[in-house]
XYZ file of C-alpha atoms in Angstrom:
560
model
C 45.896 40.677 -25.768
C 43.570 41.429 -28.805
C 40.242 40.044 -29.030
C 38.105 38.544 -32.425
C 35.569 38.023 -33.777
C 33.991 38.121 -37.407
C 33.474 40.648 -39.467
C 30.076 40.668 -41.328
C 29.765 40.442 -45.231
C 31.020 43.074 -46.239
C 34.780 41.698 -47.903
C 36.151 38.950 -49.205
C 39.483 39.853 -47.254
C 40.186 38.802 -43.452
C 37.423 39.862 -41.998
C 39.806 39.610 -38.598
C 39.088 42.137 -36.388
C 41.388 43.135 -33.501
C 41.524 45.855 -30.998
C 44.531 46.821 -30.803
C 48.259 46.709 -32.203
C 51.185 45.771 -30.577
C 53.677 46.571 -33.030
C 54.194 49.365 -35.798
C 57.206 49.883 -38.362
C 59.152 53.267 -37.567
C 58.399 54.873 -41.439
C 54.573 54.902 -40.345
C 52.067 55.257 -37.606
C 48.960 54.216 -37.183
C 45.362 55.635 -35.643
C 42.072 55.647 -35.543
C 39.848 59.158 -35.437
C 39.801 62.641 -37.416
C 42.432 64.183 -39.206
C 44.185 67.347 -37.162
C 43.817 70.791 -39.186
C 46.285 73.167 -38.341
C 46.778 76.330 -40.095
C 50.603 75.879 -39.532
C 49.909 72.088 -41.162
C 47.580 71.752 -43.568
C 49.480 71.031 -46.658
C 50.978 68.313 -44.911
C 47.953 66.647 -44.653
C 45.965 64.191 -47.390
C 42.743 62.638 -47.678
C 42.352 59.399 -49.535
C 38.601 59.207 -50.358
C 36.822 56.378 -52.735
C 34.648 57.351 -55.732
C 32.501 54.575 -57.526
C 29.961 53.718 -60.186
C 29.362 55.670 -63.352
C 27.223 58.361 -60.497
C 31.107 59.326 -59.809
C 30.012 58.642 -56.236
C 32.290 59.279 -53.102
C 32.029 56.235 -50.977
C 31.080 57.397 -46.916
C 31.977 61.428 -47.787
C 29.509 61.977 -44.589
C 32.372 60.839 -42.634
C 35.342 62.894 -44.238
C 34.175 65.965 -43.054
C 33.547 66.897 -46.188
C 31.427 69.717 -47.141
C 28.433 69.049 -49.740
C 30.181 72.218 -51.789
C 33.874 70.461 -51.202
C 32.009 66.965 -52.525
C 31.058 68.578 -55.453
C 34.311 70.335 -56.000
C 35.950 66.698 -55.704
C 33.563 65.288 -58.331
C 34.263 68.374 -60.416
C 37.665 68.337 -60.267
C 37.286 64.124 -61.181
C 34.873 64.767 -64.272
C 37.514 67.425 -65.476
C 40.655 64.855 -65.686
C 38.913 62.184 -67.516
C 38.741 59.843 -64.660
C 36.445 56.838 -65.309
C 36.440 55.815 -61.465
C 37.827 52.470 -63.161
C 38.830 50.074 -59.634
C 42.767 50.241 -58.270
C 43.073 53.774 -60.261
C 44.285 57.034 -57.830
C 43.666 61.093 -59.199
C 45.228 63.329 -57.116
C 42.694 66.572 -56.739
C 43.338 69.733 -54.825
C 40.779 71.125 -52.655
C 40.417 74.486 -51.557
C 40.180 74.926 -47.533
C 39.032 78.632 -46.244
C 39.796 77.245 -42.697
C 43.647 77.141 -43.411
C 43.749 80.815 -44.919
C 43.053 79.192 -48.428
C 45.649 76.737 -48.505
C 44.942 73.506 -51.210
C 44.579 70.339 -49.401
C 45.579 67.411 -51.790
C 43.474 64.978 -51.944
C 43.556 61.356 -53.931
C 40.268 59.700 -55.392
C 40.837 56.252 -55.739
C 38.543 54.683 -57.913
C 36.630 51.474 -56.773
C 35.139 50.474 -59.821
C 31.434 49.072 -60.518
C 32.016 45.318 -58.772
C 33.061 47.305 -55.022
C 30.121 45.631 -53.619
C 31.000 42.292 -54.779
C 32.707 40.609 -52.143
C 34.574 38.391 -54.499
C 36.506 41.709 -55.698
C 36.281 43.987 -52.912
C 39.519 43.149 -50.836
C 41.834 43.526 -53.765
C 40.004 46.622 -55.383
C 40.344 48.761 -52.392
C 43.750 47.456 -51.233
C 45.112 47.947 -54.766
C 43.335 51.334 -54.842
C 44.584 53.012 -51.181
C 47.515 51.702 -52.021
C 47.491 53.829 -55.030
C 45.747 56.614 -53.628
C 48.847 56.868 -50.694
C 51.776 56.748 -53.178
C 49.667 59.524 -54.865
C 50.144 61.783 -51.745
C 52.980 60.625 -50.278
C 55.666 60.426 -53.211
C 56.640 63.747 -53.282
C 57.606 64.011 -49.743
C 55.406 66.259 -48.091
C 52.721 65.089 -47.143
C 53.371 63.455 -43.596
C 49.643 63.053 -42.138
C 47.080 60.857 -44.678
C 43.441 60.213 -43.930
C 42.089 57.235 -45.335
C 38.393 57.796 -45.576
C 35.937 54.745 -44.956
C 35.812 51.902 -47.712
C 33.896 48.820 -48.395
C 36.703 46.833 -46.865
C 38.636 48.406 -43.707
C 41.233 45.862 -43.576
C 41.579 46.122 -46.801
C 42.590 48.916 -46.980
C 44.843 49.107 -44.051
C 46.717 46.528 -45.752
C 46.810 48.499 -48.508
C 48.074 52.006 -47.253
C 50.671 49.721 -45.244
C 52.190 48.141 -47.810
C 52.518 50.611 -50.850
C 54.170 52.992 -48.342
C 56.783 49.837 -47.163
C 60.615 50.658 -48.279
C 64.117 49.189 -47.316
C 66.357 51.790 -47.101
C 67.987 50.733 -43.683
C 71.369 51.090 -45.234
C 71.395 54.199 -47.002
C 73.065 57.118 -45.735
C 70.076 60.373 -45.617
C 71.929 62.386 -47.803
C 71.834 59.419 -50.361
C 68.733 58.751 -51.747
C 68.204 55.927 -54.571
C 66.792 59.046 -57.182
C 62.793 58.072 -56.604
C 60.259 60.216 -55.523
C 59.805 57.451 -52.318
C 63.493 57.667 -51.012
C 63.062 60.940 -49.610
C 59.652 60.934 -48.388
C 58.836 61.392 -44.393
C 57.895 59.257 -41.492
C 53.853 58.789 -42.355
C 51.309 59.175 -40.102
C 48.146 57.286 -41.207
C 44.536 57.924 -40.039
C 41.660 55.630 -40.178
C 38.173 57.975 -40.592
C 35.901 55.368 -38.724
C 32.369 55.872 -40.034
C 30.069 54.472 -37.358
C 30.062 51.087 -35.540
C 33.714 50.169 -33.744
C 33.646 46.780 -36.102
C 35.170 49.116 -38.496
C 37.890 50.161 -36.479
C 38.863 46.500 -35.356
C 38.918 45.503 -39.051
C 41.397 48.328 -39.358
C 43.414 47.327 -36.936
C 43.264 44.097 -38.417
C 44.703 45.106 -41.652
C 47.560 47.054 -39.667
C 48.602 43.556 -38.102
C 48.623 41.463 -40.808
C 50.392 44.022 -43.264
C 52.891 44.424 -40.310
C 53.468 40.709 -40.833
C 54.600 40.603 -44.562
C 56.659 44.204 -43.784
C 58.406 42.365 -41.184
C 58.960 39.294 -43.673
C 60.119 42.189 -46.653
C 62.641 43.408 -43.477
C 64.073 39.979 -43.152
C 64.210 38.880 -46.798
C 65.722 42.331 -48.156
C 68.595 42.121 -45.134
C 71.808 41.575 -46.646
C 73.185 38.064 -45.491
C 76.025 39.515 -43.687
C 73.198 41.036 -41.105
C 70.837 38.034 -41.289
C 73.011 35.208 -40.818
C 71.104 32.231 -38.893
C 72.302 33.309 -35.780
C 70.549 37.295 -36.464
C 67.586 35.499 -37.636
C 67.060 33.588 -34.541
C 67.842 36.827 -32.409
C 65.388 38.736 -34.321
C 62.859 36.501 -34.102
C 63.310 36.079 -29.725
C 63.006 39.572 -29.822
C 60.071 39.682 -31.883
C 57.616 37.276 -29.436
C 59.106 38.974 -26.852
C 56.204 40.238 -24.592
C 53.557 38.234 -26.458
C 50.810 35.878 -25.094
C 51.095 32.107 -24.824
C 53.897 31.825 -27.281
C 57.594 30.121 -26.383
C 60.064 30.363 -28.728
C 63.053 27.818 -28.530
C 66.396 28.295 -30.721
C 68.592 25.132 -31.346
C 72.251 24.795 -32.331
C 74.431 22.353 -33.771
C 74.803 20.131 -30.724
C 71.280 19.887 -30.406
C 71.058 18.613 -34.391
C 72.893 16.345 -33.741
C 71.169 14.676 -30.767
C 68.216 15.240 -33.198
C 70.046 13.004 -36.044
C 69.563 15.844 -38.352
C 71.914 14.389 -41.043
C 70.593 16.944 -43.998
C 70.531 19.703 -41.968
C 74.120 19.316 -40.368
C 75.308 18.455 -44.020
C 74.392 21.577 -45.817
C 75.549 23.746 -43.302
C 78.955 22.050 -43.205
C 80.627 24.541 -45.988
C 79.925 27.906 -43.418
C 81.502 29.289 -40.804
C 78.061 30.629 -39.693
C 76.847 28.047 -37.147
C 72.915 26.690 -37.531
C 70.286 27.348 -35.981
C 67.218 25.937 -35.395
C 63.960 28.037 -34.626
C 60.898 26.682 -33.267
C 57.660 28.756 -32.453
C 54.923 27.236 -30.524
C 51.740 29.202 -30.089
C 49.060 28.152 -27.932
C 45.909 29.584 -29.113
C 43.756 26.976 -27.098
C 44.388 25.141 -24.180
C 47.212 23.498 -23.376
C 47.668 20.066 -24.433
C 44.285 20.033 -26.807
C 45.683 19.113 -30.850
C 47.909 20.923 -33.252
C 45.975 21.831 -36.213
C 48.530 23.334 -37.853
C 51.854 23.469 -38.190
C 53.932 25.236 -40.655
C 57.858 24.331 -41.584
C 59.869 27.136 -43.720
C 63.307 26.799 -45.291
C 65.753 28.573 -43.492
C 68.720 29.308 -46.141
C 70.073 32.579 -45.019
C 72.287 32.676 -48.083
C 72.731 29.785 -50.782
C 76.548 30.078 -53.445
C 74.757 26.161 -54.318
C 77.401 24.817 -53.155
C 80.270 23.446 -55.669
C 76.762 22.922 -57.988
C 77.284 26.834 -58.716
C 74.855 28.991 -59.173
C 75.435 31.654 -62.219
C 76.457 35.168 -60.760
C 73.765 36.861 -62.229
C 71.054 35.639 -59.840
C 73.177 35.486 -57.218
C 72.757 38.681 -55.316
C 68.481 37.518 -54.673
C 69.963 34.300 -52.411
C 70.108 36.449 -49.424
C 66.040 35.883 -49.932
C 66.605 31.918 -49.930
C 65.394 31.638 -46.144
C 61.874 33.465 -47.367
C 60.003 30.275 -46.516
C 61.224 30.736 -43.246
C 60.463 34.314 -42.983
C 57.071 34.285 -43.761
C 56.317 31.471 -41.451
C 57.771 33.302 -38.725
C 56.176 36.682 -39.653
C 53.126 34.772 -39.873
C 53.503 33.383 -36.667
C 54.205 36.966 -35.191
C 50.283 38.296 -36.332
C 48.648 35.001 -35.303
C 49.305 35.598 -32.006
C 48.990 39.522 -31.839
C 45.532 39.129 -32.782
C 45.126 35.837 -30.402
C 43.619 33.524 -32.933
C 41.855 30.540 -31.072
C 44.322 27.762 -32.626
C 47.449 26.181 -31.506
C 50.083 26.546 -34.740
C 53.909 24.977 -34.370
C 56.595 26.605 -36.969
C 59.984 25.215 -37.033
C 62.659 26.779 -39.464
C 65.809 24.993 -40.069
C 68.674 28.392 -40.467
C 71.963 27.844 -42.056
C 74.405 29.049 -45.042
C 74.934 26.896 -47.822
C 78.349 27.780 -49.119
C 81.510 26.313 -50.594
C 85.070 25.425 -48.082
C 87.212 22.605 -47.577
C 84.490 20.928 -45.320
C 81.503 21.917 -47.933
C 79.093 18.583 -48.896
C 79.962 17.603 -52.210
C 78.084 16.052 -55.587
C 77.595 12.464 -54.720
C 78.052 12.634 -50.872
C 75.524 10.119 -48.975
C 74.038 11.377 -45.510
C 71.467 9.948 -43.322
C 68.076 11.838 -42.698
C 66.199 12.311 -39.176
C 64.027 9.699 -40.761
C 66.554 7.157 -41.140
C 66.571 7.371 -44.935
C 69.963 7.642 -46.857
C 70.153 10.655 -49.427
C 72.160 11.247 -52.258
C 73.798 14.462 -53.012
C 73.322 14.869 -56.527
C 72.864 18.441 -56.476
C 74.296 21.151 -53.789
C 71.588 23.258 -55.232
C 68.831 21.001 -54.386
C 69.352 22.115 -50.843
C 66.186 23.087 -49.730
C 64.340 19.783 -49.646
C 67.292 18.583 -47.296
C 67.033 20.429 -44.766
C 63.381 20.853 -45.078
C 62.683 16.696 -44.696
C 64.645 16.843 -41.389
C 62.393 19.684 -40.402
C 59.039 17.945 -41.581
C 60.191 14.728 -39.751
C 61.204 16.289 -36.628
C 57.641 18.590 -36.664
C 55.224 15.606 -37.089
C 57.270 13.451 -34.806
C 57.437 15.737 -31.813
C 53.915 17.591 -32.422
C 52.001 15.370 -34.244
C 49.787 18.201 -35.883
C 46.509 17.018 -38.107
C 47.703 19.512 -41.398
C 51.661 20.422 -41.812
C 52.287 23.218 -44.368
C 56.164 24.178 -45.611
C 56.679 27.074 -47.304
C 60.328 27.447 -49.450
C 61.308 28.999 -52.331
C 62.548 25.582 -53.711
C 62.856 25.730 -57.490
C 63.393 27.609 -60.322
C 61.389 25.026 -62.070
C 58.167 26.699 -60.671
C 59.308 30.363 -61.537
C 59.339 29.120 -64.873
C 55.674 27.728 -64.348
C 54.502 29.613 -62.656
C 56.332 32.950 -62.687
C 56.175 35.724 -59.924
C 52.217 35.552 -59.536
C 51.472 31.918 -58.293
C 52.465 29.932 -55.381
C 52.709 26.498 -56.610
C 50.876 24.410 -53.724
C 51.449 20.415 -53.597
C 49.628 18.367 -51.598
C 47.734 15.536 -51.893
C 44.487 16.703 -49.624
C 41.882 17.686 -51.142
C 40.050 19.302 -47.779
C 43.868 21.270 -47.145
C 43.807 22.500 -50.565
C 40.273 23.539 -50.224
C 41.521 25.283 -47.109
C 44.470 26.814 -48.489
C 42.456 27.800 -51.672
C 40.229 29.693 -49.814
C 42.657 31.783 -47.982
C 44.464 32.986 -50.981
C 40.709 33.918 -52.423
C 40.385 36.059 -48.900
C 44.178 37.564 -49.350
C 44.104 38.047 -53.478
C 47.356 35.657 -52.313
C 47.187 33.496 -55.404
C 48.135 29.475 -55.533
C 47.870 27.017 -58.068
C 47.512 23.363 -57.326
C 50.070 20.643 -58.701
C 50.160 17.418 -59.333
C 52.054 14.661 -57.140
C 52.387 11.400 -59.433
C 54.017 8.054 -58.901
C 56.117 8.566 -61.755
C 57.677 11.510 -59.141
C 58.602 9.037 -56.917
C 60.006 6.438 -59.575
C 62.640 8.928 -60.812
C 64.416 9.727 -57.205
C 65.674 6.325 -57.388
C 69.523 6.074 -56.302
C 71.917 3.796 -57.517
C 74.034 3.773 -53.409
C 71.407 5.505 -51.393
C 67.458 5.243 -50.690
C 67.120 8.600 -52.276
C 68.436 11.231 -54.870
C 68.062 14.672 -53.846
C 66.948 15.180 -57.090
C 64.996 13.014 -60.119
C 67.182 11.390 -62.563
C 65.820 13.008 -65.483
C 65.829 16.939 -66.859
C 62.444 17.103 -66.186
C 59.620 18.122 -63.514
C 61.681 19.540 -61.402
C 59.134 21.318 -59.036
C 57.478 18.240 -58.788
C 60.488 15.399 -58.048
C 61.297 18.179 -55.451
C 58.067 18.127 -54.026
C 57.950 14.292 -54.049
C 61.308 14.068 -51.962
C 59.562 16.002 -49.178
C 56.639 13.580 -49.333
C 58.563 10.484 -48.081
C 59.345 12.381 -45.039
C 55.388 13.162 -44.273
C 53.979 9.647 -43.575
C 51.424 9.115 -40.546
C 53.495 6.871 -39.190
C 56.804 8.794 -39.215
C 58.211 6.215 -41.492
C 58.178 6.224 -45.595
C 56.879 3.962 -48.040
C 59.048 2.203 -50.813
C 59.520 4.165 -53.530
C 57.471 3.181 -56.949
C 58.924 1.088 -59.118
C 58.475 2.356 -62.725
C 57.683 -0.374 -64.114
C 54.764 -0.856 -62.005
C 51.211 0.421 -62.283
C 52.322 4.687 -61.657
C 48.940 6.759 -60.278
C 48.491 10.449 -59.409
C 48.361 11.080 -55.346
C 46.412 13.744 -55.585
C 43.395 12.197 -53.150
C 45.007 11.088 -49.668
C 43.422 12.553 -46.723
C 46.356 10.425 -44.081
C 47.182 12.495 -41.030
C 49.403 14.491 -40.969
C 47.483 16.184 -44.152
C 50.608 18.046 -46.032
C 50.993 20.649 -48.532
C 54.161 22.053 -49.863
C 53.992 25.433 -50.901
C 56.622 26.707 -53.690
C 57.110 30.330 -53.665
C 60.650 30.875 -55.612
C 58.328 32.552 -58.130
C 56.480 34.952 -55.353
C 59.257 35.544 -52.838
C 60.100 38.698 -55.563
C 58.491 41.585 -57.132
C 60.193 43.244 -59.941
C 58.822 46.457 -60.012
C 56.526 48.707 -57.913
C 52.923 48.881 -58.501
C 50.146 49.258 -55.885
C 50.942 47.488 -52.773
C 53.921 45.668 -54.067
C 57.022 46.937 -53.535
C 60.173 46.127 -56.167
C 62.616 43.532 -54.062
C 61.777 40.472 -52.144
C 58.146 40.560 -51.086
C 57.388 38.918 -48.022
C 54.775 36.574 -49.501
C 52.035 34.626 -48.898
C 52.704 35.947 -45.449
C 48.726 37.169 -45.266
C 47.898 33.738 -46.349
C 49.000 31.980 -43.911
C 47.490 34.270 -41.556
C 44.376 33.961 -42.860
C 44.915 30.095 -43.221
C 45.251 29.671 -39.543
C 41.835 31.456 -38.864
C 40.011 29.680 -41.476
C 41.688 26.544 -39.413
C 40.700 27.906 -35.911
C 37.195 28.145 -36.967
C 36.599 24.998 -39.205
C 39.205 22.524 -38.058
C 40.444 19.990 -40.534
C 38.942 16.081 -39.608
């Protein structure tokens, strides 16, 4: 079990600290202490050290066990190349080491700019800069020890050396590397030079968890679909609570759907032979039988053709990544309880295929939703929100929670918005978007609010159903998707009439009803499309850290 508290002022990121780590990815390791110096070694090793302000300062040298003359070689070395000690940038220097029979130790200056000691910059200049500073030493694939000296933010830049040094390569044979300098690079071995008072460490440790998290969400998105089918998905994710504190983790099947009347649910996965699943994750943070805060719902497609609404072949190799709503809740889930947040948090993630057969739900089908509501198919692509709203329904309904968040990568509508930078965030709570707007400020995670409008509402209007999947005009399609999830998320369990468009149409964009709800659109952020930093080219495993950091702005200043 890992204990919290707060960490003082010194970052704008986490500030989580946590004492120890359950879990660590098998390309790197993790500690805490001094570097090891062996003769036999020592161009193995790296330091990572920061250098700031126009002084060409190293930040906490005294605890490198750096010499004053090896300092001033470093700063020499610096002044030499031209580096301006601008923030995210990485020089790799080479330091001479009489101890090791003059063998060079390689070390990377990472600049932290002139704003490190604002805390409104500080997270995301030293994770963007460690990052740097480890692809520095590690791309050539020799270095297979790296000491990260200390840095404004330790969490920070945990996350940092944990994520730039991520890679999928689970499928490639050894002797067939991609061509980069990355695919042939050793297990890593990563060292935290604590400088001081243990609250350092902890934040470290921290940073380790929580970039754990999104690796584990990059594992599952990146997974082909023939080795993350619902059924792997719910496997994987037993296996991953496995041994963890006051968490259960219940996995559903088809029989149990349909007990559950889950009428979207059982009709997109109709065209598979991969049977559903249904994953639920209850974490109990507090006692037993106090409120749910929080509860977060994430789409589940483990591989979306559209259905016979087909998708064009050139983006179809990235739907493999169409369950990342669900994978980020889940990873999520995972850190929240490693580091024992005081909170109870419910995920649910609906798991199927949508594909095309003989039995496959076709344009202009009519099912009936948990909530009773009829639905017209008027797009196999608009998939998402139909499983989702049984999800939403069945989450409120059996756990009542006071916020519900659901995370998919819905529409292409936002990507066009939006583009890979921004989660789109709906919701029509002021105090949850204040919430969720302050996470992504702690996590450099960032979200961009949208509106929710009658007019929304007006245009899923069937002509044979209560609904259309999708609105009746070329138009807003983030937002008509984001308005068919809202009729699912009334206090009451039950939905209001649609609006009549030719009726008085307002914006919704001030309701504080319980369940508060917010749907967060990530088809723009569930990919990166190159390397740079932290961020790794393929599916991304995003807002993972968000969430995370969500659900301990929740545990310590619960919604109303």
């Amino acid at each position: 079990m890992l204990s919290l508290q707060l960490l003082g002022k010194t970052c704008g990121a986490l500030g989580l600290l946590a004492s120890s780590v359950s879990r660590s990815q098998p390309r790197m390791a993790f500690s805490t202490g001094r570097i090891v110096r062996s003769k036999q070694e020592a161009i193995k090793h790296g330091l990572v050290v920061g250098i700031s302000g126009a002084q060409h300062m190293l930040y906490g040298a005294e605890a490198t066990g750096l010499s004053t003359a090896q300092q001033q070689q470093i700063v020499r070395q610096v002044k030499a190349l031209g580096n301006k000690t601008q923030a995210g940038s990485a020089q790799l220097v080479f330091l001479e080491d009489p101890s090791n029979e003059g063998k060079h130790r390689q070390v990377a200056v990472v600049g932290l700019g002139d704003k490190v000691t604002d805390a409104k910059y500080t997270g995301e200049i030293v994770r963007t800069a460690v990052a740097n500073g480890v692809r520095q030493l590690c791309g050539r694939g020799k270095i297979t020890n790296v000491a990260v000296g200390p840095m404004p933010c330790h969490q920070a830049s945990a996350e940092g050396a944990k994520l730039a040094l991520y890679k999928f390569d689970a499928f490639k044979s050894k002797n067939n590397s991609d061509g980069t300098d990355e695919a042939e690079s050793p297990d890593v071995t990563v060292t935290h030079m604590v400088q001081g008072e243990s609250a350092d460490a902890s934040s470290w440790n921290a940073g380790v968890v929580c970039a754990e998290a999104q690796n584990f969400a990059r594992d599952l998105m990146n997974s082909p679909a023939n080795y993350m089918t619902p059924t792997i998905f719910a496997d994987r994710v037993k296996t991953e609570f496995a041994g963890l504190s006051n968490v259960q983790v219940n996995v559903y099947d088809k029989a149990w759907a349909e007990t559950q009347r889950m009428g979207g649910l059982l009709a997109v996965s109709r065209g598979s032979d991969e049977p559903l699943r249904f994953v639920e994750v209850i974490y109990t943070g507090k006692s037993a039988g106090s409120d749910v805060p929080l509860a977060l719902v994430g789409k589940g497609i483990t591989f979306d053709t559209v259905g016979y609404s087909l998708k064009p072949s050139r983006f179809m190799d990235m739907m493999k990544g169409d369950m990342g709503g669900g994978a980020t809740v889940v990873a999520a889930m995972r850190a929240i309880a490693q580091l024992q947040l005081p909170i109870n948090v419910v995920a649910t993630v609906p798991l199927c295929e949508n594909m095309i057969s003989g039995n496959a739900t076709k344009v202009s089908d009519v099912y009936t939703s948990r909530a009773g509501l009829t639905v017209e198919v008027m797009n196999t692509d608009a998939e998402g929100r139909i499983v989702l709203a049984d999800a939403l329904h069945y989450t409120i309904e059996k756990h009542s929670p006071r916020a519900i968040v659901d995370v998919a990568t819905l529409t292409g509508a936002m990507v066009v918005a939006l583009g890979e930078l921004y989660t789109g965030v709906f919701t029509p709570s002021p105090l949850l978007w204040d919430a969720i707007s302050q996470a992504s400020g702690s996590t450099d995670e960032p979200v961009w609010r949208m509106p929710l409008h009658d007019q929304w509402d007006a245009m899923l209007k069937s002509l044979v159903a209560d609904l259309s999947n999708i609105g009746n005009k070329s138009e807003a399609g983030a937002c008509t998707a984001a308005a068919f999830l809202r009729q699912f998320v009334a206090a009451s369990g039950k939905t209001k009439p649609l609006a009549d468009s030719s009726s008085v149409l307002r914006d919704q964009n001030n309701d504080e009803s319980i369940p508060r709800w917010a749907h967060l659109d990530i088809a723009g952020p569930m990919e990166a499309s190159a390397s740079s930093g932290y961020h790794q080219k393929g599916l991304s495993g995003r807002p993972t850290r968000m969430l995370i950091e969500l659900a301990r702005i929740l545990s310590k200043s619960p919604l109303p």
